[in-house]
Tab-separated table of C-alpha atoms (C1' of nucleotides) in Angstrom:
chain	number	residue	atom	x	y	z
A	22	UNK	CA	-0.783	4.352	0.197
A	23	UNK	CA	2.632	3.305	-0.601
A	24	UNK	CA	3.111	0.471	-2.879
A	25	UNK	CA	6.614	-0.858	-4.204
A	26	UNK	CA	8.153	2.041	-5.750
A	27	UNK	CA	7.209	4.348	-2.896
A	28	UNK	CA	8.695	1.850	0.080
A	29	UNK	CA	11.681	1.593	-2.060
A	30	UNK	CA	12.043	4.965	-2.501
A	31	UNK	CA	11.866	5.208	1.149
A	32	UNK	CA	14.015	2.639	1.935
A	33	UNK	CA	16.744	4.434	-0.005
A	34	UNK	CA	16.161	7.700	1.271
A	35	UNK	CA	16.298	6.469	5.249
A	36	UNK	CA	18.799	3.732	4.661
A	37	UNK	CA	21.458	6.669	3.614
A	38	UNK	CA	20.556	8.969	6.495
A	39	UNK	CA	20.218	5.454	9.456
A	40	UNK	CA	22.694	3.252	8.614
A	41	UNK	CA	25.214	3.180	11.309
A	42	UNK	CA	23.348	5.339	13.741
A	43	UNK	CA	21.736	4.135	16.531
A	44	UNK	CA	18.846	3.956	18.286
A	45	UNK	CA	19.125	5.535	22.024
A	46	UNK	CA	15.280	5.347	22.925
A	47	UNK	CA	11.590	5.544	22.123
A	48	UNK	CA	8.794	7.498	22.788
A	49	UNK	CA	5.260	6.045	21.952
A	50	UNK	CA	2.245	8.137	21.736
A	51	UNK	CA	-0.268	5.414	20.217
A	52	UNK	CA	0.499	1.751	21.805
A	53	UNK	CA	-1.190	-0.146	19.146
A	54	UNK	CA	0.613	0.725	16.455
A	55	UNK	CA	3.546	-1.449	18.277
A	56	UNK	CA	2.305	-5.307	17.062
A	57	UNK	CA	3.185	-7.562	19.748
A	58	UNK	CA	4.914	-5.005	22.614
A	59	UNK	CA	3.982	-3.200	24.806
A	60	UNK	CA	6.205	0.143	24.368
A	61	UNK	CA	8.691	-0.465	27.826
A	62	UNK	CA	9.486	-4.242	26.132
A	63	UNK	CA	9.684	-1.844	23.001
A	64	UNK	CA	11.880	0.646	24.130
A	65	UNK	CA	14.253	-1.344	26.228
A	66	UNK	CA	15.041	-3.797	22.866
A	67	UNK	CA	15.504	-1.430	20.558
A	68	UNK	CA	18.014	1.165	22.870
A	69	UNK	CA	21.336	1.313	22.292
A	70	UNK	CA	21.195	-0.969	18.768
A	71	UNK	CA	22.556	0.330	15.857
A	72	UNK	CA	21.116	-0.003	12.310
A	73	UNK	CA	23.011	-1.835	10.266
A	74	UNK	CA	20.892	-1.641	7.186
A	75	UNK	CA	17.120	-0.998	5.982
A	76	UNK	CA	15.893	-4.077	3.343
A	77	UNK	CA	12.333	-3.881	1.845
A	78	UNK	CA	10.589	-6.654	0.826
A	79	UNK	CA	7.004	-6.208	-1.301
A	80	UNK	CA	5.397	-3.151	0.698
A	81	UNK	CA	7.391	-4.189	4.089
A	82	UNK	CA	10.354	-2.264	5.106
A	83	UNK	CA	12.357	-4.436	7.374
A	84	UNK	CA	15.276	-1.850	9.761
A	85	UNK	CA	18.287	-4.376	10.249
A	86	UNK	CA	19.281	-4.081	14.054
A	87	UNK	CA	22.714	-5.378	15.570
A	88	UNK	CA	22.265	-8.485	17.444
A	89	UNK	CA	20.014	-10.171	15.400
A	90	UNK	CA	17.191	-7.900	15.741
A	91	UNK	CA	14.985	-6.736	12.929
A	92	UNK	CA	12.078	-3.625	12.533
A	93	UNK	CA	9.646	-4.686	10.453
A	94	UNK	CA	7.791	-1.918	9.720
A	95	UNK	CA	3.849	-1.333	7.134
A	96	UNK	CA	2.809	1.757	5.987
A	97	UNK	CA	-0.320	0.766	4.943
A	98	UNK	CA	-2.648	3.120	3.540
A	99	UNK	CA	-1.243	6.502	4.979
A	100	UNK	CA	1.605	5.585	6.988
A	101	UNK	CA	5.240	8.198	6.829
A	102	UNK	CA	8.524	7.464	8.217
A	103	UNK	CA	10.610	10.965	8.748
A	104	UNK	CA	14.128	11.333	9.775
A	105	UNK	CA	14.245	15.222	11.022
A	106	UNK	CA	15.911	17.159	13.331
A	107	UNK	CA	14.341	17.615	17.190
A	108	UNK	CA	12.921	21.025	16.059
A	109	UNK	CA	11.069	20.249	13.652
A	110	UNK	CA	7.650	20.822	14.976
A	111	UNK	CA	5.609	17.722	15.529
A	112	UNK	CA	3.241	16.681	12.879
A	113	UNK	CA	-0.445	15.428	13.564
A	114	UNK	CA	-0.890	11.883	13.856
A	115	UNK	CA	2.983	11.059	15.108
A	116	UNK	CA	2.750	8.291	16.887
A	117	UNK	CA	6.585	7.051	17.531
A	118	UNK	CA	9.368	8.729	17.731
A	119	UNK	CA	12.786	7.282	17.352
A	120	UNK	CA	15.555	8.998	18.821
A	121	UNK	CA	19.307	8.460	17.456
A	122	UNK	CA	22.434	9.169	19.011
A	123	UNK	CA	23.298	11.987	16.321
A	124	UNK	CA	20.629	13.871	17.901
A	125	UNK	CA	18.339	13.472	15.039
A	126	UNK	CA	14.837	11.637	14.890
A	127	UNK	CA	13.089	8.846	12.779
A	128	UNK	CA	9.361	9.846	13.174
A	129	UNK	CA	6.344	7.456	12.344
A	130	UNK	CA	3.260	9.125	11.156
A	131	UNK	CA	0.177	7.577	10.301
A	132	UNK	CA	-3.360	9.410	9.962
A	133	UNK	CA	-5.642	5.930	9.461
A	134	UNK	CA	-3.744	4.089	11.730
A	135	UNK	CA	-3.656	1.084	10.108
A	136	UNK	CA	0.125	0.955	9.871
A	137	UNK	CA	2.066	-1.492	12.409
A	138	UNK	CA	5.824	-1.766	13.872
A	139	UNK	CA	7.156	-5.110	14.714
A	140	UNK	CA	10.461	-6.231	16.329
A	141	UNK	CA	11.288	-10.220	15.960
A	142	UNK	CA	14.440	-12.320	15.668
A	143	UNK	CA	16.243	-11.764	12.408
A	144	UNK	CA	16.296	-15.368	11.969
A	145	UNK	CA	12.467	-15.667	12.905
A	146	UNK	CA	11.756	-12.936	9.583
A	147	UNK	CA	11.173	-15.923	7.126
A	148	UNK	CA	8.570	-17.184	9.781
A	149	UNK	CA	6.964	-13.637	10.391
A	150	UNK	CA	3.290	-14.129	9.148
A	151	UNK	CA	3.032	-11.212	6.205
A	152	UNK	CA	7.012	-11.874	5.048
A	153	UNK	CA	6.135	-15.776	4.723
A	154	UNK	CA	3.452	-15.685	2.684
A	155	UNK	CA	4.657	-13.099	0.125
A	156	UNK	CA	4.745	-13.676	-3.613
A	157	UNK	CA	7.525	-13.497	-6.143
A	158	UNK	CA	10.005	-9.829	-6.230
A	159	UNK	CA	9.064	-8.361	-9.242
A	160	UNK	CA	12.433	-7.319	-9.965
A	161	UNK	CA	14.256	-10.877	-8.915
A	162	UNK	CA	15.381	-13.211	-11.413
A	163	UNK	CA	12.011	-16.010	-10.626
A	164	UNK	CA	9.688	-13.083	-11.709
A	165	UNK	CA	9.596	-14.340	-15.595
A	166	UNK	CA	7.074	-14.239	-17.874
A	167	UNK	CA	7.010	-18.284	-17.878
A	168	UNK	CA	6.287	-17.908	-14.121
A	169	UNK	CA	3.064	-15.584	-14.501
A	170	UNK	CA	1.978	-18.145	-17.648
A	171	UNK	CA	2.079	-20.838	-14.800
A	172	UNK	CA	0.654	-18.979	-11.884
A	173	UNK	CA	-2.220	-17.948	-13.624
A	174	UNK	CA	-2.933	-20.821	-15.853
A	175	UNK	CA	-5.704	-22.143	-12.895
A	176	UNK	CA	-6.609	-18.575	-11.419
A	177	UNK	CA	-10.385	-18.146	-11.628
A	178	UNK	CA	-10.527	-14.760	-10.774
A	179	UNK	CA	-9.925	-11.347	-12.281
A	180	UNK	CA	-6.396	-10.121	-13.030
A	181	UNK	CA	-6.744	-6.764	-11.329
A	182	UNK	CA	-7.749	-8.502	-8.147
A	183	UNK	CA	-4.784	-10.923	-8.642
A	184	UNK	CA	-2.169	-8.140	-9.203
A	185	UNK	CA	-3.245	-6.539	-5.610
A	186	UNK	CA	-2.977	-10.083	-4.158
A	187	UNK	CA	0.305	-10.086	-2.349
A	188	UNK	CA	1.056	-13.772	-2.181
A	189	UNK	CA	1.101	-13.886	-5.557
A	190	UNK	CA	3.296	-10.597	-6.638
A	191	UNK	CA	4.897	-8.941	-4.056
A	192	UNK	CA	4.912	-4.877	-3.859
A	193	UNK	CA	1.838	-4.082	-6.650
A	194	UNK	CA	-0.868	-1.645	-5.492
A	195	UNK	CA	-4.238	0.088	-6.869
A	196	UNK	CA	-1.889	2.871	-8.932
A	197	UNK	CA	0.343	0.405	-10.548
A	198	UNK	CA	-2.114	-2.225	-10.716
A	199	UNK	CA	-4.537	0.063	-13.178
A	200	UNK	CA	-1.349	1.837	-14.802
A	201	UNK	CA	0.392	-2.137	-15.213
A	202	UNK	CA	-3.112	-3.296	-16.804
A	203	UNK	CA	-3.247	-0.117	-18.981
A	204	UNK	CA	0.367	-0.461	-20.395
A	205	UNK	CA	-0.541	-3.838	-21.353
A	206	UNK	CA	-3.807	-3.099	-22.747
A	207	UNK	CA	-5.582	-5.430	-20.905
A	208	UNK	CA	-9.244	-4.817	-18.803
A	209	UNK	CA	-9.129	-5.297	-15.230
A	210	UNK	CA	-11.831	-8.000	-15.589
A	211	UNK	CA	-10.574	-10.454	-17.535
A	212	UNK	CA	-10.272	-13.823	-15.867
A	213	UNK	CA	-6.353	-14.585	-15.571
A	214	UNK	CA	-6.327	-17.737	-16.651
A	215	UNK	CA	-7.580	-16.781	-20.209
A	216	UNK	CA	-5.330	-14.180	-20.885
A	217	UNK	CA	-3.403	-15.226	-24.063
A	218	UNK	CA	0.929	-16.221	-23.938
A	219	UNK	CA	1.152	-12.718	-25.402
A	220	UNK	CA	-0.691	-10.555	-22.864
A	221	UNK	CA	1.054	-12.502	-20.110
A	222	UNK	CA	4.543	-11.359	-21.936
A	223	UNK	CA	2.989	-7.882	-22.099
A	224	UNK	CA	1.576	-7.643	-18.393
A	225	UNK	CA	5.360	-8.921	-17.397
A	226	UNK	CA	6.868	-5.969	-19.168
A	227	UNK	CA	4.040	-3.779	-18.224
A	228	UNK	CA	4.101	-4.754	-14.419
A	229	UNK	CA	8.306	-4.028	-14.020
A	230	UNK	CA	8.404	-0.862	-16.579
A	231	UNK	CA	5.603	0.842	-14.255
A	232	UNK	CA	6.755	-0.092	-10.570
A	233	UNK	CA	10.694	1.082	-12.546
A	234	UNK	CA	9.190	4.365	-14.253
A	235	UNK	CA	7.755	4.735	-10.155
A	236	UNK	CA	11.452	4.685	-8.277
A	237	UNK	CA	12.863	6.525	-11.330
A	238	UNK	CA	10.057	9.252	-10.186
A	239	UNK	CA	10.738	8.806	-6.246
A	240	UNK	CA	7.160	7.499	-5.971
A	241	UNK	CA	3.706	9.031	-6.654
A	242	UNK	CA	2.279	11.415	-4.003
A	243	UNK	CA	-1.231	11.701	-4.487
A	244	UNK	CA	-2.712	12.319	-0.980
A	245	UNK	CA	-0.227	11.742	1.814
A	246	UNK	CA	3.095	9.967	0.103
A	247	UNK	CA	6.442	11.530	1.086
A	248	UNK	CA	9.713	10.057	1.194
A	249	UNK	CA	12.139	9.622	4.436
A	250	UNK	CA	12.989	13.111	3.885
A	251	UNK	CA	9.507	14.532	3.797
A	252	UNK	CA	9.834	14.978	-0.052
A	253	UNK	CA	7.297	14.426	-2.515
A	254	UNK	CA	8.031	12.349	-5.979
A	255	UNK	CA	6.494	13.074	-9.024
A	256	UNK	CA	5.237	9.821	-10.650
A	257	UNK	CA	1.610	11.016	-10.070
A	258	UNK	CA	2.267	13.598	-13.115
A	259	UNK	CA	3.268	9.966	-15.536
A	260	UNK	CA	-0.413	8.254	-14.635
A	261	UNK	CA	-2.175	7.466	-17.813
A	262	UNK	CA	-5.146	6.201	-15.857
A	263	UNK	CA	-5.084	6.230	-12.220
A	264	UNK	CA	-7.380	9.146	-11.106
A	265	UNK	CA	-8.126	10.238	-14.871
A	266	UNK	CA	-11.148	9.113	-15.211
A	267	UNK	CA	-13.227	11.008	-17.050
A	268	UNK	CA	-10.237	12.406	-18.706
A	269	UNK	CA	-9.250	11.482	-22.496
A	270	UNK	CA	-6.593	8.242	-22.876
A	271	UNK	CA	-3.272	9.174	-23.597
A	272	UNK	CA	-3.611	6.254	-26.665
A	273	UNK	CA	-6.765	7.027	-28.112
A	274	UNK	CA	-9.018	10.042	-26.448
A	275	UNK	CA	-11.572	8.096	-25.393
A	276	UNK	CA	-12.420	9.214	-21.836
A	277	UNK	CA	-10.790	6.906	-18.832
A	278	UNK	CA	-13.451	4.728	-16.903
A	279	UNK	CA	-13.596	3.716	-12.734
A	280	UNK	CA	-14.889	0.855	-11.914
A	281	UNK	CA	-15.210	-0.975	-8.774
A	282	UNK	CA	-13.477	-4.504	-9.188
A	283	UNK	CA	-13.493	-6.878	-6.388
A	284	UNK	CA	-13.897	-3.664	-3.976
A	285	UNK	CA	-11.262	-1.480	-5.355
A	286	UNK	CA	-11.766	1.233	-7.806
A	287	UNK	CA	-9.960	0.487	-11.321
A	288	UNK	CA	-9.391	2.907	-13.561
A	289	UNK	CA	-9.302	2.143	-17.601
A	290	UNK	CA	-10.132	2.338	-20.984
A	291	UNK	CA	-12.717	1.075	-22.266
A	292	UNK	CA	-11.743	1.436	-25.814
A	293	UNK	CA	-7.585	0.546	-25.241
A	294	UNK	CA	-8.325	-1.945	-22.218
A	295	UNK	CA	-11.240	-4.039	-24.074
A	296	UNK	CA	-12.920	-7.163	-22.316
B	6	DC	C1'	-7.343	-24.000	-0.965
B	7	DG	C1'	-9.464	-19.877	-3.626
B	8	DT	C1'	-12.445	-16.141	-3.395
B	9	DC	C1'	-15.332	-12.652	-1.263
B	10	DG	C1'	-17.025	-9.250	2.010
B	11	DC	C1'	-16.121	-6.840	6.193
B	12	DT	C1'	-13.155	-4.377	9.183
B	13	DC	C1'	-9.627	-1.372	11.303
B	14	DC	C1'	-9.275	4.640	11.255
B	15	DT	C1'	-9.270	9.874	9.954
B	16	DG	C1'	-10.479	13.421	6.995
B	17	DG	C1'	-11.454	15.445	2.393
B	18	DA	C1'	-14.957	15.709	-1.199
B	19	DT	C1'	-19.590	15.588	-2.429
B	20	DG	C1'	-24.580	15.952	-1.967
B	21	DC	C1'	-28.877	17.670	0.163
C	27	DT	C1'	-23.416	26.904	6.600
C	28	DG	C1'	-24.487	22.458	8.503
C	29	DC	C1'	-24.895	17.685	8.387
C	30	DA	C1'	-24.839	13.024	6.288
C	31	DT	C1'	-22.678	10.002	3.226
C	32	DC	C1'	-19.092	8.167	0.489
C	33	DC	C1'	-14.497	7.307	-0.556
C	34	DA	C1'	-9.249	6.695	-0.033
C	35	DG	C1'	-2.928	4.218	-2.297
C	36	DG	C1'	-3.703	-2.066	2.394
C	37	DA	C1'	-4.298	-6.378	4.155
C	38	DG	C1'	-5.946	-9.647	7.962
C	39	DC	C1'	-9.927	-12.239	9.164
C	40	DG	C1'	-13.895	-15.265	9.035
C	41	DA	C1'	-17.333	-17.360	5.997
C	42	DC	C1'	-18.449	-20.203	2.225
DNA sequence: CGTCGCTCCTGGATGC
DNA sequence: TGCATCCAGGAGCGAC
């Protein structure tokens, strides 16, 4: 679910609510959603630490701990973190909950249980399988449009594919993968490594103006996306493609196509998006 | 190494 | 209404 503007958006919202608080115990309803601990180990690390800040990194979010300690924490597909009050009634599928010494709660909710919670060394993060392997920022200075022309200049396979691949951009999902290819008028399909100097310039602008138009919007809450506070964003209302299909382009009427592209579905158009 | 298909889950939508 | 099937925003894994 969440993809770089959403985890950001996140970040921000728990990082201004946690930092400075700390943790004073855990309760875990769903042990394997701990990777690597069982929940006493869990528990006893994490008690009595105080967050000192929350970083993301791609689609990770990574909780800074004092004394070296670091959360790393993946939504996956339907994964929530929610910082609430003890009242607030417990939703389905909460799995941890956080308690912090102003009384309040960080909950983690995740329907599909595919999300995980990791603790390791802060100096072991740049070893952490996941963090190691991940591709370029999108937003950091090495993301140029001279780097894509290089990365891709050998890449056999389709660009749409390529954009979800995380080793090679960091942070880029199905929604902004189909809106980032739309933008830059350029069909999922095409093999990357023919893709002209100017549609490389054009998917660079395309890729940071949609994940940027995303945070501006707090995120795009189709099914199950909510911030830290449990509030929705409203980027899904700005898709030009993404779950329009069927539905006229914004550019030239013709209706929006899906697709299945190296299993995922891709939306485009056929007409603005041509092979 | 690059690429592909399968897999982990629940639940909403769709089809018969 | 009931039941089966398909699909979903992610990514790790083994196979080739």
């Amino acid at each position: 679910m969440p993809e770089l503007p959403e985890v950001e958006t996140i970040r921000r919202s728990l990082e201004e609510k946690l930092k400075g608080k700390t943790f004073v115990g855990v309760e875990v309803f769903l042990d394997k959603m701990l990777k690597g601990a069982n929940p006493e180990d869990f528990g006893t690390e994490i008690s009595g630490r105080k967050i000192n800040g929350i970083e993301r990194r791609g689609k990770y979010l990574i909780i800074h701990l004092a004394g070296g300690v670091a959360m790393v924490i993946h939504l996956r597909m339907t994964g929530q973190l929610l910082y609430c009050s003890p009242e607030q009634e417990k939703a389905k599928h909460t799995h941890v909950i956080f308690h912090l010494n102003d009384k309040c709660q960080l909950r983690f909710a995740d329907q599909r249980q595919f999300g995980k919670i990791q603790l390791v060394q802060t100096k072991e993060l740049e070893n952490l399988a996941g963090i190691k392997n991940l591709g370029v920022e999108p937003f950091s200075d090495a993301f140029t449009r001279e780097f894509l022309k290089k990365e891709m200049r050998n890449r056999r396979t389709k660009i749409k594919p390529l954009l979800l691949d995380q080793t090679f951009v960091a942070g880029i999902g199905n929604i902004y993968a189909d809106e980032a290819l739309f933008l830059a008028r350029i069909n999922p399909e095409r093999v990357a490594a023919t893709l002209s100097p100017r549609e490389v310039s054009q998917l660079h602008l395309a890729i940071r103006e949609v994940l940027l138009s995303g945070i501006e919007n707090k995120g795009t809450s189709i099914k199950d996306y909510v911030d830290g506070n449990g509030n929705p964003g409203t980027n899904q209302d700005k898709l030009k493609v993404y779950g329009r299909d069927g539905q006229p382009c914004a550019k030239c009427g013709r209706a929006v196509e899906k697709k299945s592209i190296g299993g995922r579905s891709s939306h485009y158009c056929p007409r603005c998006q041509k092979l």
